[in-house]
Amino acid sequence: MDKFVTTQKVSNLTDDQNIAFDAFKEGKNLLITGPAGTGKSHLIRKMSAYAQRIKKTMAITAMTGAAAYIINGKTLHSWGGIGLGDKPAPIIAQKILNSYPKKIKWQRCNILIVDEVSMMNAPLFELLEEIARLVRQNEKPFGGIQVVFLGDFYQLPPVGKTGQEQKFCFESPAWTNVIEKTVILREIMRQKDPVFQKILEEVRIGEPSLETIEILMSRVGIEPDITSGIVPTLLSSKKSDDEKMNQREFRKLAGLDIIQYDPIYEIIGERKKAMKEEEMNIWINIIDKDNNYEKTIQITENAQVMLLKNIDQDNGLVNGSRGIVIGFENDLPVVRFMNGMTQTIGYAEYSYEISQVSTIVCKQIPLSLAWCTTIHKSQGQSLDSIKMNIGRNIFEYGQTYVALSRARTLEHLYIEEFDPKKIRVHPKVKESF
């Protein structure tokens, strides 16, 4: 027996996480699901460490760049080399086989992690499963790769073409052939307040009690304390509203010095001298999609900003921390955060492995303007202070739940408008989970 295989509980995992971890060590194909904030990212880190110890190759991926960054992974599309995923599986598989780095990536992969799998539709799931079998020349599900899917189907459904409903991945006929065990994580760690936990649990399943409705209604119209100068981030249901508000508020600070930060790219390794501009642009596009830094950001004093990277977890400076720019030091923004910490924010490094001997590195200031962000973009994040309209602006299943579950506390949750009828769960999700 492998000395690392054990049924003993891991002390810093919950009971449900231990069940999932044991099934993972047994080599089962898993779906790990449950409410927001139940420690899925923490579990991925434990799985990664275990895979390294037993010398198995694990690919850590997610459905979006922001989600991939949180788990120190890559987007599924870029890792898999599938482009837009809009070609038949045999064509994509042949392109992968014709590219040594892409082929080796698939063929050497023992374990594939996919986070935020609720965003994956059935056609993409089937495409990936077939590609895996073709590239690996193995007729087992996913070509014999152990797959671990994580996500919460009660959150936002897959995005499809306008006016066209997308089937969830679990609706695919191939799903039951692939997934051997489903584990539900129940213990919420993001929100410590049991009252808030109960509210989120009821909203998630679309069954808010009268007490939950009354508590949420009591947050409507509450004005935040902004003596610190930091205002709550408004969660928008539309991307266009997000961009417009940030630019509108930024323009109000006209007359102050503005510094623009653009990403700095560098190739490290043997291919540095041989890299042509066209190929370089391809890798730039890939690393941009795999991370949640801003392509270009303009910052001025008094700008509301959000941290996009964990830079000092012990002092609470993590992805989602809110602050205000109070000045500059050597042309770098100095930010005062909600927890009272003041920090000069330098360039952060993001990397993407091109081959075994070459890596592309991007350096960028890990901040974004934070007067507003979208509900979709916030999925997977924890935000210090947020404001939202969960009334007329809500148009999608799970949108109210995702918005509410971004807040760490009720105290820093501010609601402009609330309509209990907008608490909606997709009927297929409720039926299946």
Tab-separated table of C-alpha atoms in Angstrom:
chain	number	residue	atom	x	y	z
A	1	MET	CA	0.000	0.000	0.000
A	2	ASP	CA	1.236	3.505	-0.846
A	3	LYS	CA	2.474	5.126	2.327
A	4	PHE	CA	0.445	8.258	1.511
A	5	VAL	CA	-2.875	6.440	1.067
A	6	THR	CA	-4.749	6.638	4.344
A	7	THR	CA	-8.311	6.812	5.599
A	8	GLN	CA	-7.341	8.988	8.540
A	9	LYS	CA	-9.008	12.368	8.643
A	10	VAL	CA	-6.989	15.397	7.628
A	11	SER	CA	-7.211	17.714	10.619
A	12	ASN	CA	-7.817	20.969	8.747
A	13	LEU	CA	-10.547	19.561	6.518
A	14	THR	CA	-14.225	19.352	7.402
A	15	ASP	CA	-15.946	15.959	7.567
A	16	ASP	CA	-17.408	16.432	4.067
A	17	GLN	CA	-14.057	17.581	2.686
A	18	ASN	CA	-12.449	14.455	4.161
A	19	ILE	CA	-15.029	12.280	2.388
A	20	ALA	CA	-14.185	14.001	-0.888
A	21	PHE	CA	-10.447	13.746	-0.224
A	22	ASP	CA	-10.646	10.013	0.504
A	23	ALA	CA	-12.620	9.412	-2.702
A	24	PHE	CA	-10.034	11.463	-4.595
A	25	LYS	CA	-7.202	9.326	-3.191
A	26	GLU	CA	-9.112	6.217	-4.311
A	27	GLY	CA	-8.897	7.559	-7.871
A	28	LYS	CA	-12.612	8.165	-8.337
A	29	ASN	CA	-14.023	10.648	-10.830
A	30	LEU	CA	-15.766	13.210	-8.636
A	31	LEU	CA	-18.242	16.030	-8.562
A	32	ILE	CA	-17.646	18.128	-5.436
A	33	THR	CA	-20.474	20.583	-4.954
A	34	GLY	CA	-22.090	22.677	-2.254
A	35	PRO	CA	-22.802	26.293	-1.295
A	36	ALA	CA	-20.456	29.208	-1.898
A	37	GLY	CA	-17.697	29.543	0.684
A	38	THR	CA	-17.461	25.870	1.683
A	39	GLY	CA	-13.729	25.605	0.975
A	40	LYS	CA	-13.569	24.100	-2.512
A	41	SER	CA	-10.396	26.072	-3.291
A	42	HIS	CA	-8.795	24.882	-0.034
A	43	LEU	CA	-9.607	21.301	-0.983
A	44	ILE	CA	-7.982	21.751	-4.408
A	45	ARG	CA	-4.754	22.849	-2.715
A	46	LYS	CA	-4.801	19.715	-0.543
A	47	MET	CA	-5.352	17.533	-3.611
A	48	SER	CA	-2.519	19.250	-5.457
A	49	ALA	CA	-0.091	18.661	-2.590
A	50	TYR	CA	-1.117	14.996	-2.410
A	51	ALA	CA	-0.682	14.533	-6.185
A	52	GLN	CA	2.821	15.964	-5.950
A	53	ARG	CA	3.721	13.578	-3.132
A	54	ILE	CA	2.645	10.506	-5.095
A	55	LYS	CA	4.237	11.941	-8.272
A	56	LYS	CA	1.066	12.215	-10.339
A	57	THR	CA	0.629	14.994	-12.885
A	58	MET	CA	-2.352	17.179	-12.028
A	59	ALA	CA	-3.812	19.899	-14.251
A	60	ILE	CA	-5.625	22.592	-12.247
A	61	THR	CA	-8.126	24.497	-14.377
A	62	ALA	CA	-11.233	26.641	-14.073
A	63	MET	CA	-13.885	27.978	-16.395
A	64	THR	CA	-12.803	31.630	-16.077
A	65	GLY	CA	-9.525	33.487	-15.633
A	66	ALA	CA	-10.622	34.968	-12.301
A	67	ALA	CA	-11.557	31.536	-10.941
A	68	ALA	CA	-8.327	30.030	-12.321
A	69	TYR	CA	-6.231	32.635	-10.518
A	70	ILE	CA	-7.848	31.880	-7.151
A	71	ILE	CA	-6.782	28.221	-7.380
A	72	ASN	CA	-3.398	28.966	-8.997
A	73	GLY	CA	-4.480	27.272	-12.214
A	74	LYS	CA	-5.236	27.931	-15.864
A	75	THR	CA	-8.451	28.317	-17.801
A	76	LEU	CA	-9.735	24.995	-19.099
A	77	HIS	CA	-9.757	26.244	-22.688
A	78	SER	CA	-6.132	27.380	-22.673
A	79	TRP	CA	-4.815	24.327	-20.799
A	80	GLY	CA	-6.648	21.993	-23.169
A	81	GLY	CA	-5.583	23.888	-26.290
A	82	ILE	CA	-9.140	23.727	-27.634
A	83	GLY	CA	-9.432	27.350	-28.767
A	84	LEU	CA	-13.053	28.427	-28.726
A	85	GLY	CA	-14.170	24.806	-28.638
A	86	ASP	CA	-16.326	25.406	-31.706
A	87	LYS	CA	-14.870	22.651	-33.929
A	88	PRO	CA	-15.688	18.919	-33.904
A	89	ALA	CA	-13.675	16.830	-31.458
A	90	PRO	CA	-11.716	14.888	-34.141
A	91	ILE	CA	-10.481	18.147	-35.721
A	92	ILE	CA	-9.410	19.662	-32.380
A	93	ALA	CA	-7.832	16.367	-31.296
A	94	GLN	CA	-5.777	16.205	-34.503
A	95	LYS	CA	-4.514	19.763	-33.963
A	96	ILE	CA	-3.493	18.806	-30.429
A	97	LEU	CA	-1.706	15.694	-31.726
A	98	ASN	CA	0.158	17.855	-34.258
A	99	SER	CA	1.461	20.100	-31.449
A	100	TYR	CA	3.984	18.305	-29.232
A	101	PRO	CA	3.510	20.555	-26.140
A	102	LYS	CA	-0.302	20.222	-26.299
A	103	LYS	CA	-0.180	16.484	-26.974
A	104	ILE	CA	2.210	15.819	-24.090
A	105	LYS	CA	0.044	17.902	-21.753
A	106	TRP	CA	-2.979	15.658	-22.407
A	107	GLN	CA	-1.068	12.380	-22.541
A	108	ARG	CA	0.890	12.930	-19.327
A	109	CYS	CA	-2.059	14.236	-17.337
A	110	ASN	CA	-3.162	11.865	-14.560
A	111	ILE	CA	-5.695	14.130	-12.830
A	112	LEU	CA	-7.766	16.982	-14.261
A	113	ILE	CA	-9.319	19.505	-11.871
A	114	VAL	CA	-12.072	21.783	-13.233
A	115	ASP	CA	-13.391	24.497	-10.913
A	116	GLU	CA	-16.646	26.477	-11.395
A	117	VAL	CA	-17.952	23.554	-13.466
A	118	SER	CA	-21.489	24.961	-13.209
A	119	MET	CA	-20.449	27.281	-16.061
A	120	MET	CA	-19.698	24.312	-18.342
A	121	ASN	CA	-22.511	23.352	-20.696
A	122	ALA	CA	-23.268	19.830	-21.909
A	123	PRO	CA	-21.776	20.232	-25.423
A	124	LEU	CA	-18.433	21.416	-23.994
A	125	PHE	CA	-18.372	18.545	-21.500
A	126	GLU	CA	-18.964	16.033	-24.300
A	127	LEU	CA	-16.372	17.712	-26.522
A	128	LEU	CA	-13.655	17.521	-23.850
A	129	GLU	CA	-14.461	13.930	-22.991
A	130	GLU	CA	-14.168	12.858	-26.629
A	131	ILE	CA	-10.977	14.874	-27.187
A	132	ALA	CA	-9.382	13.182	-24.175
A	133	ARG	CA	-10.165	9.712	-25.561
A	134	LEU	CA	-8.901	10.577	-29.040
A	135	VAL	CA	-5.670	12.256	-27.959
A	136	ARG	CA	-4.824	9.586	-25.382
A	137	GLN	CA	-6.019	6.732	-27.631
A	138	ASN	CA	-7.868	5.304	-24.659
A	139	GLU	CA	-11.577	4.483	-24.681
A	140	LYS	CA	-12.044	4.847	-20.915
A	141	PRO	CA	-14.037	7.943	-19.794
A	142	PHE	CA	-11.845	11.018	-20.366
A	143	GLY	CA	-9.212	8.715	-21.816
A	144	GLY	CA	-8.393	7.342	-18.356
A	145	ILE	CA	-7.749	10.744	-16.749
A	146	GLN	CA	-9.151	11.046	-13.222
A	147	VAL	CA	-11.456	14.075	-13.324
A	148	VAL	CA	-12.515	16.168	-10.345
A	149	PHE	CA	-15.202	18.744	-11.030
A	150	LEU	CA	-16.008	21.400	-8.426
A	151	GLY	CA	-18.783	23.966	-8.444
A	152	ASP	CA	-22.259	24.917	-7.341
A	153	PHE	CA	-25.049	24.509	-9.895
A	154	TYR	CA	-27.296	26.715	-7.741
A	155	GLN	CA	-25.150	29.632	-8.885
A	156	LEU	CA	-25.137	31.152	-12.376
A	157	PRO	CA	-26.036	28.723	-15.189
A	158	PRO	CA	-23.882	28.158	-18.306
A	159	VAL	CA	-23.670	31.113	-20.660
A	160	GLY	CA	-24.975	30.431	-24.148
A	161	LYS	CA	-25.886	32.323	-27.259
A	162	THR	CA	-28.443	35.083	-26.818
A	163	GLY	CA	-31.924	33.641	-26.514
A	164	GLN	CA	-30.640	30.064	-26.449
A	165	GLU	CA	-30.779	28.071	-23.220
A	166	GLN	CA	-27.714	25.945	-22.528
A	167	LYS	CA	-27.943	22.497	-21.013
A	168	PHE	CA	-25.991	21.897	-17.812
A	169	CYS	CA	-23.084	19.476	-18.107
A	170	PHE	CA	-24.858	17.046	-15.775
A	171	GLU	CA	-27.675	16.762	-18.356
A	172	SER	CA	-25.319	15.096	-20.823
A	173	PRO	CA	-25.935	11.349	-21.331
A	174	ALA	CA	-22.159	10.904	-20.881
A	175	TRP	CA	-22.208	12.441	-17.380
A	176	THR	CA	-23.203	9.272	-15.528
A	177	ASN	CA	-20.520	7.304	-17.386
A	178	VAL	CA	-17.862	9.726	-16.143
A	179	ILE	CA	-18.825	10.822	-12.610
A	180	GLU	CA	-18.537	7.993	-10.085
A	181	LYS	CA	-19.282	9.893	-6.878
A	182	THR	CA	-20.849	13.193	-5.847
A	183	VAL	CA	-19.842	14.813	-2.556
A	184	ILE	CA	-21.744	17.783	-1.126
A	185	LEU	CA	-19.808	20.194	1.097
A	186	ARG	CA	-22.088	21.758	3.702
A	187	GLU	CA	-19.977	23.694	6.214
A	188	ILE	CA	-19.691	27.362	5.190
A	189	MET	CA	-16.441	29.122	6.077
A	190	ARG	CA	-16.700	32.429	4.219
A	191	GLN	CA	-19.500	33.779	6.439
A	192	LYS	CA	-19.072	33.127	10.163
A	193	ASP	CA	-22.437	34.546	11.288
A	194	PRO	CA	-24.963	31.665	11.629
A	195	VAL	CA	-27.860	34.043	10.871
A	196	PHE	CA	-26.270	35.069	7.570
A	197	GLN	CA	-25.416	31.434	6.810
A	198	LYS	CA	-29.083	30.481	7.244
A	199	ILE	CA	-30.185	33.329	4.976
A	200	LEU	CA	-27.809	32.222	2.229
A	201	GLU	CA	-28.830	28.577	2.581
A	202	GLU	CA	-32.496	29.461	2.108
A	203	VAL	CA	-31.852	31.849	-0.791
A	204	ARG	CA	-29.649	29.254	-2.493
A	205	ILE	CA	-32.428	26.670	-2.676
A	206	GLY	CA	-35.074	29.284	-3.471
A	207	GLU	CA	-37.017	28.861	-0.228
A	208	PRO	CA	-36.558	32.052	1.821
A	209	SER	CA	-38.405	32.069	5.130
A	210	LEU	CA	-40.363	35.089	6.308
A	211	GLU	CA	-37.533	35.813	8.750
A	212	THR	CA	-34.941	35.797	5.948
A	213	ILE	CA	-37.055	38.129	3.820
A	214	GLU	CA	-37.518	40.511	6.753
A	215	ILE	CA	-33.765	40.596	7.507
A	216	LEU	CA	-32.898	41.292	3.864
A	217	MET	CA	-35.609	43.962	3.683
A	218	SER	CA	-34.066	45.575	6.773
A	219	ARG	CA	-30.853	46.124	4.770
A	220	VAL	CA	-32.692	48.078	2.060
A	221	GLY	CA	-31.857	51.774	2.149
A	222	ILE	CA	-29.222	51.483	4.883
A	223	GLU	CA	-26.533	54.070	4.232
A	224	PRO	CA	-22.958	52.834	4.657
A	225	ASP	CA	-20.463	54.474	6.963
A	226	ILE	CA	-17.963	56.017	4.537
A	227	THR	CA	-15.930	58.085	6.974
A	228	SER	CA	-12.944	56.039	5.821
A	229	GLY	CA	-13.578	57.254	2.280
A	230	ILE	CA	-14.201	53.689	1.087
A	231	VAL	CA	-17.615	53.138	-0.492
A	232	PRO	CA	-19.232	49.721	-1.039
A	233	THR	CA	-18.680	48.111	-4.424
A	234	LEU	CA	-21.917	48.078	-6.433
A	235	LEU	CA	-22.666	44.651	-7.917
A	236	SER	CA	-24.138	45.083	-11.383
A	237	SER	CA	-26.050	42.473	-13.355
A	238	LYS	CA	-24.706	43.869	-16.653
A	239	LYS	CA	-21.099	44.328	-17.786
A	240	SER	CA	-21.916	47.547	-19.638
A	241	ASP	CA	-23.235	49.140	-16.415
A	242	ASP	CA	-20.052	48.101	-14.597
A	243	GLU	CA	-17.744	49.790	-17.108
A	244	LYS	CA	-19.882	52.932	-17.412
A	245	MET	CA	-20.103	53.518	-13.665
A	246	ASN	CA	-16.394	53.006	-13.050
A	247	GLN	CA	-15.484	55.444	-15.798
A	248	ARG	CA	-18.125	57.969	-14.722
A	249	GLU	CA	-16.907	57.988	-11.123
A	250	PHE	CA	-13.276	58.079	-12.237
A	251	ARG	CA	-13.932	61.164	-14.379
A	252	LYS	CA	-15.269	62.966	-11.306
A	253	LEU	CA	-11.702	62.940	-9.987
A	254	ALA	CA	-10.546	65.056	-12.953
A	255	GLY	CA	-7.715	67.457	-12.219
A	256	LEU	CA	-5.747	64.979	-10.138
A	257	ASP	CA	-2.602	63.312	-11.466
A	258	ILE	CA	-3.364	60.065	-13.280
A	259	ILE	CA	-0.893	57.212	-13.707
A	260	GLN	CA	-1.561	54.479	-16.260
A	261	TYR	CA	-0.260	50.968	-15.700
A	262	ASP	CA	0.146	48.598	-18.640
A	263	PRO	CA	1.169	44.958	-18.341
A	264	ILE	CA	4.845	44.142	-18.910
A	265	TYR	CA	5.477	40.826	-20.656
A	266	GLU	CA	8.692	38.812	-20.747
A	267	ILE	CA	9.712	35.388	-22.031
A	268	ILE	CA	12.016	33.508	-19.670
A	269	GLY	CA	13.947	30.482	-20.907
A	270	GLU	CA	15.457	29.041	-24.050
A	271	ARG	CA	12.846	30.394	-26.475
A	272	LYS	CA	13.317	34.045	-25.516
A	273	LYS	CA	15.528	35.000	-28.490
A	274	ALA	CA	13.669	32.892	-31.058
A	275	MET	CA	10.182	34.175	-30.196
A	276	LYS	CA	8.576	36.052	-33.098
A	277	GLU	CA	6.096	38.882	-32.500
A	278	GLU	CA	3.141	36.885	-33.878
A	279	GLU	CA	3.842	33.942	-31.560
A	280	MET	CA	4.475	36.303	-28.656
A	281	ASN	CA	1.019	37.837	-29.171
A	282	ILE	CA	-0.552	34.374	-29.008
A	283	TRP	CA	1.057	33.704	-25.613
A	284	ILE	CA	0.117	37.183	-24.379
A	285	ASN	CA	-3.508	36.486	-25.267
A	286	ILE	CA	-3.388	33.180	-23.372
A	287	ILE	CA	-1.834	34.566	-20.186
A	288	ASP	CA	-4.271	37.503	-20.230
A	289	LYS	CA	-7.245	35.129	-20.332
A	290	ASP	CA	-5.816	32.934	-17.577
A	291	ASN	CA	-5.528	35.735	-15.018
A	292	ASN	CA	-7.701	38.496	-13.584
A	293	TYR	CA	-5.358	41.477	-13.824
A	294	GLU	CA	-6.475	44.512	-15.787
A	295	LYS	CA	-5.045	44.870	-19.289
A	296	THR	CA	-4.671	48.575	-18.628
A	297	ILE	CA	-5.613	50.516	-15.526
A	298	GLN	CA	-5.556	54.225	-14.799
A	299	ILE	CA	-5.280	55.177	-11.130
A	300	THR	CA	-5.493	58.502	-9.373
A	301	GLU	CA	-5.770	59.683	-5.796
A	302	ASN	CA	-9.173	58.989	-4.174
A	303	ALA	CA	-9.909	56.186	-6.665
A	304	GLN	CA	-11.913	53.304	-5.222
A	305	VAL	CA	-9.952	50.103	-5.852
A	306	MET	CA	-10.112	46.376	-5.231
A	307	LEU	CA	-7.153	44.088	-4.667
A	308	LEU	CA	-6.974	41.266	-7.216
A	309	LYS	CA	-4.297	39.158	-5.544
A	310	ASN	CA	-3.456	37.781	-2.109
A	311	ILE	CA	-0.451	39.877	-1.051
A	312	ASP	CA	-0.562	39.607	2.757
A	313	GLN	CA	-3.095	37.075	4.010
A	314	ASP	CA	-1.981	37.374	7.634
A	315	ASN	CA	-3.000	41.046	7.581
A	316	GLY	CA	-6.157	40.503	5.544
A	317	LEU	CA	-4.892	41.892	2.229
A	318	VAL	CA	-6.443	39.340	-0.089
A	319	ASN	CA	-8.229	39.050	-3.408
A	320	GLY	CA	-11.401	41.159	-2.970
A	321	SER	CA	-10.045	43.527	-0.294
A	322	ARG	CA	-11.439	47.037	-0.766
A	323	GLY	CA	-9.573	50.301	-0.376
A	324	ILE	CA	-8.997	53.863	-1.554
A	325	VAL	CA	-5.871	55.313	-3.162
A	326	ILE	CA	-4.400	57.946	-0.823
A	327	GLY	CA	-1.300	58.816	-2.846
A	328	PHE	CA	1.711	57.463	-4.702
A	329	GLU	CA	5.176	56.328	-3.710
A	330	ASN	CA	7.745	56.067	-6.526
A	331	ASP	CA	4.806	56.106	-8.964
A	332	LEU	CA	3.178	53.132	-7.208
A	333	PRO	CA	-0.302	53.523	-5.668
A	334	VAL	CA	-0.594	53.702	-1.888
A	335	VAL	CA	-3.895	52.180	-0.758
A	336	ARG	CA	-5.681	52.421	2.589
A	337	PHE	CA	-7.846	49.318	3.032
A	338	MET	CA	-11.047	48.820	5.008
A	339	ASN	CA	-9.204	46.984	7.768
A	340	GLY	CA	-7.066	50.080	8.372
A	341	MET	CA	-3.930	48.702	6.686
A	342	THR	CA	-2.036	51.058	4.374
A	343	GLN	CA	0.041	49.400	1.677
A	344	THR	CA	2.048	50.485	-1.367
A	345	ILE	CA	0.941	48.183	-4.169
A	346	GLY	CA	3.784	47.088	-6.413
A	347	TYR	CA	3.735	45.012	-9.563
A	348	ALA	CA	2.595	41.406	-9.162
A	349	GLU	CA	3.926	38.600	-11.323
A	350	TYR	CA	1.771	36.145	-13.246
A	351	SER	CA	3.310	33.280	-15.202
A	352	TYR	CA	2.281	30.719	-17.786
A	353	GLU	CA	4.462	27.763	-18.749
A	354	ILE	CA	4.962	27.651	-22.515
A	355	SER	CA	7.094	24.502	-22.457
A	356	GLN	CA	9.385	22.626	-20.083
A	357	VAL	CA	12.088	25.225	-20.719
A	358	SER	CA	10.184	28.481	-21.335
A	359	THR	CA	7.686	30.614	-19.444
A	360	ILE	CA	5.863	33.849	-20.235
A	361	VAL	CA	5.692	36.260	-17.290
A	362	CYS	CA	3.367	39.248	-16.983
A	363	LYS	CA	3.874	42.029	-14.437
A	364	GLN	CA	0.932	44.273	-13.581
A	365	ILE	CA	-0.481	46.251	-10.658
A	366	PRO	CA	-3.032	43.872	-9.025
A	367	LEU	CA	-5.809	46.436	-8.651
A	368	SER	CA	-9.068	47.231	-10.417
A	369	LEU	CA	-11.418	50.178	-10.130
A	370	ALA	CA	-14.080	49.159	-7.650
A	371	TRP	CA	-17.005	51.530	-7.665
A	372	CYS	CA	-18.740	48.707	-9.510
A	373	THR	CA	-18.210	45.117	-10.654
A	374	THR	CA	-20.502	42.528	-12.209
A	375	ILE	CA	-22.200	39.702	-10.360
A	376	HIS	CA	-20.757	37.318	-12.952
A	377	LYS	CA	-17.196	38.586	-12.465
A	378	SER	CA	-17.545	38.392	-8.678
A	379	GLN	CA	-18.425	34.682	-8.675
A	380	GLY	CA	-15.766	32.962	-6.568
A	381	GLN	CA	-14.737	36.157	-4.763
A	382	SER	CA	-15.342	37.394	-1.214
A	383	LEU	CA	-15.878	41.163	-1.028
A	384	ASP	CA	-15.404	43.412	2.007
A	385	SER	CA	-18.308	45.779	1.376
A	386	ILE	CA	-20.951	45.544	-1.338
A	387	LYS	CA	-24.105	47.248	-2.501
A	388	MET	CA	-26.629	45.641	-4.806
A	389	ASN	CA	-29.992	45.890	-6.479
A	390	ILE	CA	-31.666	42.500	-6.184
A	391	GLY	CA	-34.985	43.682	-7.485
A	392	ARG	CA	-35.771	44.718	-11.038
A	393	ASN	CA	-32.154	44.289	-12.204
A	394	ILE	CA	-32.080	40.527	-11.569
A	395	PHE	CA	-32.856	38.471	-14.675
A	396	GLU	CA	-31.111	35.095	-14.234
A	397	TYR	CA	-31.505	31.985	-12.111
A	398	GLY	CA	-29.149	32.016	-9.123
A	399	GLN	CA	-28.185	35.667	-9.608
A	400	THR	CA	-29.585	36.845	-6.264
A	401	TYR	CA	-27.774	34.060	-4.419
A	402	VAL	CA	-24.426	34.730	-6.102
A	403	ALA	CA	-24.712	38.442	-5.301
A	404	LEU	CA	-25.586	37.924	-1.636
A	405	SER	CA	-22.995	35.203	-1.073
A	406	ARG	CA	-20.142	37.515	-2.122
A	407	ALA	CA	-20.548	39.463	1.125
A	408	ARG	CA	-18.541	38.337	4.123
A	409	THR	CA	-20.948	39.886	6.651
A	410	LEU	CA	-24.487	41.251	6.862
A	411	GLU	CA	-23.023	44.383	8.417
A	412	HIS	CA	-21.295	45.313	5.150
A	413	LEU	CA	-24.177	44.317	2.868
A	414	TYR	CA	-26.211	47.219	1.477
A	415	ILE	CA	-29.306	46.699	-0.658
A	416	GLU	CA	-30.877	49.321	-2.931
A	417	GLU	CA	-33.920	47.273	-3.879
A	418	PHE	CA	-35.084	43.769	-2.978
A	419	ASP	CA	-37.788	41.634	-4.566
A	420	PRO	CA	-38.209	38.160	-2.982
A	421	LYS	CA	-39.689	36.928	-6.285
A	422	LYS	CA	-36.224	37.354	-7.828
A	423	ILE	CA	-34.915	34.521	-5.645
A	424	ARG	CA	-35.073	31.850	-8.328
A	425	VAL	CA	-33.497	28.427	-8.736
A	426	HIS	CA	-33.245	26.624	-12.052
A	427	PRO	CA	-35.814	23.779	-11.902
A	428	LYS	CA	-33.362	21.245	-13.381
A	429	VAL	CA	-30.832	22.034	-10.645
A	430	LYS	CA	-33.400	21.694	-7.890
A	431	GLU	CA	-34.570	18.416	-9.361
A	432	SER	CA	-31.042	16.987	-9.624
A	433	PHE	CA	-29.399	18.253	-6.404
